[in-house]
């Protein structure tokens, strides 16, 4: 039998450990890389969990809010909740669909007086936009899809081939999409204090800079993130390291002098908790991601969609000079680029002028009758 070479084994072991009895540099480097990779993987998993929004609470489903409003089912299976007011649609001379703004719902419909609704024979329809209140979320929402939703809503409720539209704030921005994608359905449009996308092509640098500087720094950052890093929008607006959107947080510093006079109409909303009841991501954050996202077209480059038509369709654009939510410079320049848009600039008004006493009736009269 061969003897065991104890000395040889010892020498081999010493060689593996090195002269000092420690692992060689290559072994230490490999171990360090494994530790670094493990730490990186752990950090990545933690970061991913932080930036991922929680699942939405689906209306009418276990764990979700109850359905209390009438809803209509769209072709893709989603539901839109809606609210009807004014005269019965079967007797109406005018049918208007109102599109609400950021952090609002169907109850925030333009408060047209009952007298005017009856005098002119107006049927007024408002609805919860996707992800708000009791309308199902639409994770694939785009600037085009909401226009198609509106057309399908009108079809489902049998409003006829044409209807009027009024949109406020983020709902005002949606009016441009409707003008592009469903102009054949429109009898007239009123665009109220619309959100503008700073990255739409056609804005000169000086207009961009002037409008950009009107925003608070935290809003500049929130809008920048929504445009350039949309996947980070949820985290940015829920983290506590930096201030998120002032609009989302309801910062009173955003209110102009005239806005303060009517702000209580929003502060006293008994239904306020319903607005975000599905969660903030598929309502507020998705609004930001779509509204300030990367569009492949620009309203500034639109031709008059009604040129040469038999019916004279009017488009009205309203904006307050003292608006701190949405800088007036964007609407002002758009009106200069689009001569077919009738522009109403209100010299002392802020963002909330549509809820000021008398303004809803004035806006509707202008839209339907051409009153100034």
Coordinates of C-alpha atoms in Angstrom, one line a residue, residues 39-269:
X39 CA -26.1 43.8 -2.1
X40 CA -26.9 45.2 -5.6
X41 CA -29.6 42.7 -6.1
X42 CA -31.1 43.4 -2.6
X43 CA -31.0 47.1 -3.3
X44 CA -32.6 46.7 -6.7
X45 CA -35.4 44.6 -5.3
X46 CA -35.9 47.2 -2.5
X47 CA -35.9 50.1 -5.1
X48 CA -38.3 48.2 -7.4
X49 CA -40.7 47.6 -4.5
X50 CA -40.6 51.3 -3.7
X51 CA -41.3 52.6 -7.2
X52 CA -44.0 50.1 -7.9
X53 CA -47.5 51.5 -7.2
X54 CA -49.9 49.4 -5.1
X55 CA -52.7 47.6 -7.1
X56 CA -55.8 49.7 -7.6
X57 CA -59.0 49.0 -5.6
X58 CA -61.5 48.0 -8.3
X59 CA -65.0 49.4 -7.9
X60 CA -67.6 46.7 -7.2
X61 CA -64.9 44.0 -6.5
X62 CA -63.8 42.5 -3.2
X63 CA -61.7 45.0 -1.3
X64 CA -62.8 47.8 -3.7
X65 CA -65.2 50.7 -3.2
X66 CA -68.9 50.1 -3.8
X67 CA -70.6 51.1 -7.1
X68 CA -73.3 53.7 -6.4
X69 CA -73.5 55.5 -9.7
X70 CA -75.0 54.4 -13.1
X71 CA -72.2 53.0 -15.2
X72 CA -71.8 52.0 -18.8
X73 CA -69.7 49.2 -20.2
X74 CA -67.2 49.9 -22.9
X75 CA -66.1 47.5 -25.6
X76 CA -62.9 46.5 -23.8
X77 CA -64.9 45.6 -20.6
X78 CA -64.1 48.8 -18.6
X79 CA -66.9 50.7 -17.0
X80 CA -67.5 54.5 -16.9
X81 CA -69.6 56.0 -14.1
X82 CA -71.7 59.0 -15.1
X83 CA -74.0 61.7 -13.9
X84 CA -76.9 63.2 -15.8
X85 CA -78.5 66.6 -15.2
X86 CA -80.6 69.2 -17.1
X87 CA -83.5 68.3 -19.2
X88 CA -84.2 64.7 -20.4
X89 CA -81.9 63.9 -23.3
X90 CA -85.0 62.9 -25.4
X91 CA -86.2 66.5 -25.2
X92 CA -82.9 68.3 -25.2
X93 CA -81.9 70.8 -27.9
X94 CA -78.3 70.7 -26.8
X95 CA -76.3 67.8 -25.3
X96 CA -73.1 68.7 -23.5
X97 CA -70.5 66.3 -22.1
X98 CA -68.4 67.8 -19.3
X99 CA -64.8 66.4 -18.7
X100 CA -63.5 67.1 -15.2
X101 CA -60.0 68.0 -14.2
X102 CA -57.2 66.7 -12.1
X103 CA -58.2 65.2 -8.7
X104 CA -61.9 65.6 -9.5
X105 CA -64.9 63.5 -10.5
X106 CA -68.3 63.5 -12.1
X107 CA -69.7 65.6 -9.3
X108 CA -67.4 68.5 -10.2
X109 CA -69.5 69.2 -13.3
X110 CA -69.8 72.8 -14.4
X111 CA -72.5 74.3 -12.2
X112 CA -74.9 75.6 -14.9
X113 CA -78.0 77.2 -13.4
X114 CA -81.2 75.2 -13.6
X115 CA -82.9 78.1 -15.2
X116 CA -80.4 78.2 -18.1
X117 CA -80.6 74.4 -18.5
X118 CA -84.3 74.6 -18.9
X119 CA -84.3 77.8 -21.0
X120 CA -82.0 76.5 -23.6
X121 CA -83.0 72.8 -23.3
X122 CA -79.7 71.5 -22.2
X123 CA -78.9 67.9 -21.2
X124 CA -75.6 67.8 -19.3
X125 CA -73.6 64.7 -18.8
X126 CA -70.5 64.3 -16.7
X127 CA -68.5 61.2 -16.0
X128 CA -65.6 59.9 -13.9
X129 CA -62.5 59.7 -16.0
X130 CA -60.7 56.3 -15.9
X131 CA -59.3 55.5 -12.5
X132 CA -61.3 58.2 -10.7
X133 CA -64.1 57.6 -8.3
X134 CA -66.2 54.7 -9.8
X135 CA -64.8 54.4 -13.3
X136 CA -62.5 51.5 -13.9
X137 CA -58.8 52.3 -14.3
X138 CA -57.2 52.1 -17.7
X139 CA -53.5 51.2 -17.3
X140 CA -53.0 51.6 -21.1
X141 CA -54.5 55.0 -21.2
X142 CA -53.1 57.5 -23.8
X143 CA -54.1 60.9 -25.0
X144 CA -56.0 59.2 -27.8
X145 CA -57.9 56.6 -25.7
X146 CA -59.8 59.1 -23.6
X147 CA -61.2 60.7 -26.7
X148 CA -62.4 57.4 -28.0
X149 CA -63.9 56.7 -24.5
X150 CA -65.9 59.9 -24.8
X151 CA -67.3 58.9 -28.2
X152 CA -68.2 55.5 -27.0
X153 CA -69.9 56.9 -23.9
X154 CA -72.0 59.1 -26.1
X155 CA -73.0 56.1 -28.2
X156 CA -73.9 54.0 -25.3
X157 CA -76.1 56.7 -23.9
X158 CA -77.6 57.4 -27.3
X159 CA -76.7 61.1 -27.5
X160 CA -76.9 61.1 -31.2
X161 CA -74.2 61.8 -33.9
X162 CA -73.0 65.1 -32.4
X163 CA -72.6 66.8 -29.0
X164 CA -70.9 69.7 -27.3
X165 CA -67.9 69.3 -25.1
X166 CA -66.6 71.3 -22.2
X167 CA -63.3 70.4 -20.5
X168 CA -61.6 72.0 -17.4
X169 CA -57.9 71.9 -16.5
X170 CA -56.7 68.4 -17.3
X171 CA -60.0 67.8 -18.9
X172 CA -59.3 70.9 -20.9
X173 CA -56.2 69.4 -22.3
X174 CA -58.3 66.4 -23.4
X175 CA -60.3 68.7 -25.6
X176 CA -57.3 68.9 -28.0
X177 CA -57.4 65.1 -28.3
X178 CA -61.1 65.1 -29.0
X179 CA -60.5 67.8 -31.7
X180 CA -57.9 65.5 -33.3
X181 CA -59.5 62.1 -33.0
X182 CA -63.3 62.7 -33.0
X183 CA -64.0 66.0 -34.7
X184 CA -66.9 64.5 -36.6
X185 CA -68.7 64.0 -33.3
X186 CA -68.4 67.6 -32.1
X187 CA -70.9 70.4 -32.3
X188 CA -68.8 72.8 -30.3
X189 CA -66.0 72.8 -27.7
X190 CA -65.2 75.0 -24.7
X191 CA -61.6 74.6 -23.3
X192 CA -61.3 76.0 -19.8
X193 CA -57.8 76.7 -18.2
X194 CA -56.3 73.7 -20.0
X195 CA -53.2 72.0 -18.8
X196 CA -50.5 72.4 -21.4
X197 CA -47.7 70.0 -22.2
X198 CA -44.4 71.9 -22.1
X199 CA -42.9 69.5 -24.6
X200 CA -45.4 69.9 -27.4
X201 CA -43.6 70.9 -30.5
X202 CA -44.1 74.5 -31.6
X203 CA -43.5 76.4 -28.4
X204 CA -40.7 78.9 -28.9
X205 CA -38.0 78.8 -26.2
X206 CA -39.0 82.2 -24.7
X207 CA -42.6 81.0 -24.3
X208 CA -41.5 77.7 -22.8
X209 CA -39.2 79.5 -20.3
X210 CA -41.7 82.1 -19.3
X211 CA -44.4 79.5 -18.6
X212 CA -42.0 77.1 -17.0
X213 CA -40.8 79.8 -14.5
X214 CA -44.4 80.4 -13.3
X215 CA -44.4 77.0 -11.7
X216 CA -43.1 76.4 -8.2
X217 CA -39.8 74.4 -8.2
X218 CA -41.4 71.3 -6.8
X219 CA -43.9 71.4 -9.7
X220 CA -41.2 71.8 -12.2
X221 CA -39.5 68.7 -10.9
X222 CA -42.8 66.7 -10.7
X223 CA -43.7 67.6 -14.3
X224 CA -40.1 66.8 -15.5
X225 CA -40.2 63.4 -13.8
X226 CA -43.7 62.6 -15.4
X227 CA -42.3 63.4 -18.8
X228 CA -38.8 62.0 -18.7
X229 CA -39.1 59.2 -16.1
X230 CA -42.8 58.2 -16.0
X231 CA -42.0 54.9 -14.3
X232 CA -40.8 57.0 -11.3
X233 CA -43.9 59.2 -11.1
X234 CA -45.6 57.2 -8.3
X235 CA -42.5 57.1 -6.1
X236 CA -41.7 60.8 -6.7
X237 CA -45.2 61.9 -5.6
X238 CA -45.4 59.7 -2.6
X239 CA -41.8 59.9 -1.2
X240 CA -41.0 62.2 1.7
X241 CA -37.4 63.2 0.7
X242 CA -38.5 66.0 -1.6
X243 CA -41.7 67.9 -2.1
X244 CA -44.0 66.5 -4.8
X245 CA -46.6 68.2 -6.9
X246 CA -48.2 71.2 -5.2
X247 CA -51.4 70.6 -7.2
X248 CA -51.6 67.1 -5.9
X249 CA -51.0 68.2 -2.3
X250 CA -53.5 71.0 -2.5
X251 CA -51.0 73.7 -1.6
X252 CA -53.0 76.9 -0.9
X253 CA -50.1 78.9 -2.2
X254 CA -51.3 77.9 -5.7
X255 CA -54.4 80.0 -5.3
X256 CA -54.7 83.4 -6.8
X257 CA -56.6 86.3 -5.2
X258 CA -59.8 85.4 -7.0
X259 CA -59.2 81.7 -6.5
X260 CA -59.3 82.2 -2.8
X261 CA -62.8 83.6 -3.0
X262 CA -64.2 80.4 -4.5
X263 CA -61.8 77.8 -3.0
X264 CA -64.3 76.8 -0.3
X265 CA -66.4 75.2 -3.1
X266 CA -63.7 72.6 -3.5
X267 CA -62.8 72.4 0.2
X268 CA -66.3 71.5 1.2
X269 CA -66.8 68.7 -1.3

